[in-house]
Coordinates of C-alpha atoms in Angstrom, one line a residue:
M1 CA -1.5 6.5 5.9
V2 CA -2.1 4.2 3.0
G3 CA -0.7 1.2 4.9
Q4 CA -2.7 2.1 8.0
S5 CA -5.9 2.5 6.0
L6 CA -5.3 -0.7 4.1
M7 CA -4.9 -2.7 7.3
K8 CA -8.1 -1.1 8.8
T9 CA -10.0 -1.9 5.6
L10 CA -8.8 -5.5 5.5
S11 CA -9.7 -5.9 9.2
A12 CA -13.2 -4.4 8.7
G13 CA -13.9 -6.4 5.6
L14 CA -12.4 -9.7 6.7
G15 CA -13.0 -9.7 10.4
D16 CA -11.4 -12.8 12.1
K17 CA -10.3 -14.1 8.7
L18 CA -7.5 -11.5 9.0
T19 CA -5.4 -13.4 11.5
P20 CA -2.5 -12.0 13.4
E21 CA -0.2 -14.0 11.1
A22 CA -1.9 -12.6 8.0
T23 CA -1.7 -9.0 9.5
K24 CA 2.1 -9.5 10.0
A25 CA 2.4 -10.8 6.4
W26 CA 0.5 -7.8 5.0
L27 CA 2.7 -5.4 6.9
A28 CA 5.8 -7.1 5.6
V29 CA 4.6 -7.1 2.0
Y30 CA 3.4 -3.5 2.2
A31 CA 6.7 -2.4 3.7
V32 CA 8.6 -3.8 0.8
M33 CA 6.2 -2.3 -1.7
Q34 CA 6.5 1.1 -0.1
H35 CA 10.3 0.7 0.0
V36 CA 10.5 0.0 -3.8
M37 CA 8.1 2.9 -4.6
L38 CA 10.0 5.4 -2.5
E39 CA 13.4 4.3 -3.8
A40 CA 12.2 4.9 -7.4
Q41 CA 11.4 8.6 -6.6
D42 CA 14.5 10.1 -8.2
T43 CA 14.1 13.6 -6.8
P44 CA 15.8 15.3 -3.9
E45 CA 12.6 15.0 -1.9
G46 CA 12.1 11.4 -2.9
Q47 CA 15.7 10.6 -1.8
R48 CA 15.1 12.4 1.5
L49 CA 11.9 10.5 2.1
F50 CA 13.5 7.2 1.1
A51 CA 16.5 7.8 3.5
A52 CA 14.1 8.6 6.4
Y53 CA 12.0 5.5 5.5
Q54 CA 15.2 3.3 5.3
R55 CA 16.3 4.5 8.8
R56 CA 12.9 3.7 10.2
V57 CA 12.8 0.2 8.6
N58 CA 16.3 -0.6 9.7
A59 CA 15.4 0.4 13.3
E60 CA 12.2 -1.8 13.2
S61 CA 13.4 -5.0 11.7
S62 CA 16.5 -6.9 10.7
S63 CA 14.7 -8.8 8.0
N64 CA 12.7 -6.7 5.5
L65 CA 11.7 -9.3 3.0
P66 CA 8.4 -11.3 3.4
T67 CA 8.7 -15.1 3.4
A68 CA 7.0 -17.3 0.9
D69 CA 4.5 -18.3 3.6
Q70 CA 3.8 -14.6 4.2
A71 CA 3.3 -14.0 0.5
A72 CA 0.8 -16.9 0.4
L73 CA -1.1 -15.5 3.4
V74 CA -1.4 -12.1 1.7
Q75 CA -2.6 -13.8 -1.5
N76 CA -5.1 -15.9 0.4
T77 CA -6.5 -13.0 2.4
W78 CA -6.7 -10.8 -0.7
A79 CA -8.7 -13.6 -2.4
E80 CA -11.1 -13.4 0.5
A81 CA -11.3 -9.6 0.3
K82 CA -11.9 -9.8 -3.4
K83 CA -15.0 -11.9 -2.7
L84 CA -16.5 -8.7 -1.3
G85 CA -15.9 -7.0 -4.6
L86 CA -13.0 -4.7 -5.5
N87 CA -15.4 -1.8 -5.7
T88 CA -16.6 -2.5 -2.1
V89 CA -13.0 -2.9 -0.8
G90 CA -12.1 0.4 -2.6
N91 CA -15.0 2.3 -1.1
L92 CA -14.2 1.0 2.3
F93 CA -10.5 1.9 1.9
Y94 CA -11.1 5.5 0.9
K95 CA -13.9 5.9 3.5
T96 CA -11.4 4.7 6.2
M97 CA -8.6 6.9 4.9
F98 CA -10.7 10.0 4.7
T99 CA -12.1 9.4 8.2
D100 CA -8.6 9.0 9.6
F101 CA -7.1 11.8 7.5
P102 CA -10.0 14.3 6.9
E103 CA -7.7 16.9 5.3
L104 CA -7.0 14.6 2.3
P105 CA -10.1 15.2 0.2
E106 CA -9.3 18.9 0.1
T107 CA -5.5 18.5 -0.3
L108 CA -3.9 15.5 -2.0
F109 CA -7.2 14.3 -3.6
K110 CA -8.7 17.7 -4.5
G111 CA -10.2 17.6 -7.9
V112 CA -9.5 13.8 -8.3
N113 CA -12.1 11.6 -9.8
M114 CA -12.4 9.2 -6.9
A115 CA -14.2 6.4 -8.8
E116 CA -11.3 6.4 -11.2
Q117 CA -8.7 6.6 -8.4
Q118 CA -10.4 3.8 -6.5
A119 CA -10.3 1.6 -9.6
K120 CA -6.7 2.3 -10.2
L121 CA -5.6 1.6 -6.6
M122 CA -7.6 -1.6 -6.4
G123 CA -6.3 -2.7 -9.8
M124 CA -2.7 -2.0 -8.8
L125 CA -3.1 -3.8 -5.4
D126 CA -4.7 -6.7 -7.1
S127 CA -1.9 -7.0 -9.7
A128 CA 0.8 -6.5 -7.0
V129 CA -0.6 -9.3 -4.8
G130 CA -0.9 -11.5 -7.8
L131 CA 2.7 -10.9 -8.7
L132 CA 4.2 -11.6 -5.3
G133 CA 5.8 -14.7 -6.6
D134 CA 7.3 -12.9 -9.7
L135 CA 9.4 -10.1 -8.3
D136 CA 11.2 -9.6 -11.7
T137 CA 7.8 -8.4 -13.0
L138 CA 6.5 -6.7 -9.9
V139 CA 9.4 -4.5 -8.9
P140 CA 9.5 -2.5 -12.2
I141 CA 5.7 -1.9 -11.9
L142 CA 6.1 -0.7 -8.3
Q143 CA 9.1 1.5 -9.4
E144 CA 7.0 3.1 -12.1
S145 CA 4.2 3.7 -9.6
G146 CA 6.7 5.3 -7.2
V147 CA 7.9 7.7 -9.9
R148 CA 4.3 8.8 -10.6
H149 CA 3.5 9.2 -6.9
G150 CA 6.6 11.3 -6.3
G151 CA 5.0 13.8 -8.7
Y152 CA 1.9 13.9 -6.6
G153 CA 3.7 15.0 -3.4
T154 CA 3.0 11.8 -1.5
E155 CA 5.2 10.7 1.4
P156 CA 5.3 8.0 4.0
R157 CA 3.8 8.6 7.5

């Protein structure tokens, strides 16, 4: 749901600046980020989710790592999105996700300070995109995030 909502947000915010090539790049980068976060969930449920995710990824693609060109496309389109303002992008993201998944405000996000959550997500995404060329720094950050998210009951869709 996060990946789907992110892509809809980028499309709505960037319009034709989000080219098919950039969309493919974002999907590749997001898949790796999701992979690292799920793998870090060291719980039986996290392991089950990771195994299911791994089977799906293996069935969909033989090459799971984004290329340097794809990473650059993601960084360039994110720079364009940031021109809208991270607050604007964050608002659009959660509006999109809650429209597509109307149960979330009363389940996963019940009692959550959404302004704080939005700032955290946009900050994490901004950092991750900025670190695409430094995987030694990025991977531990994503792993730590994955461990936290495992405690929230999140799972891939």
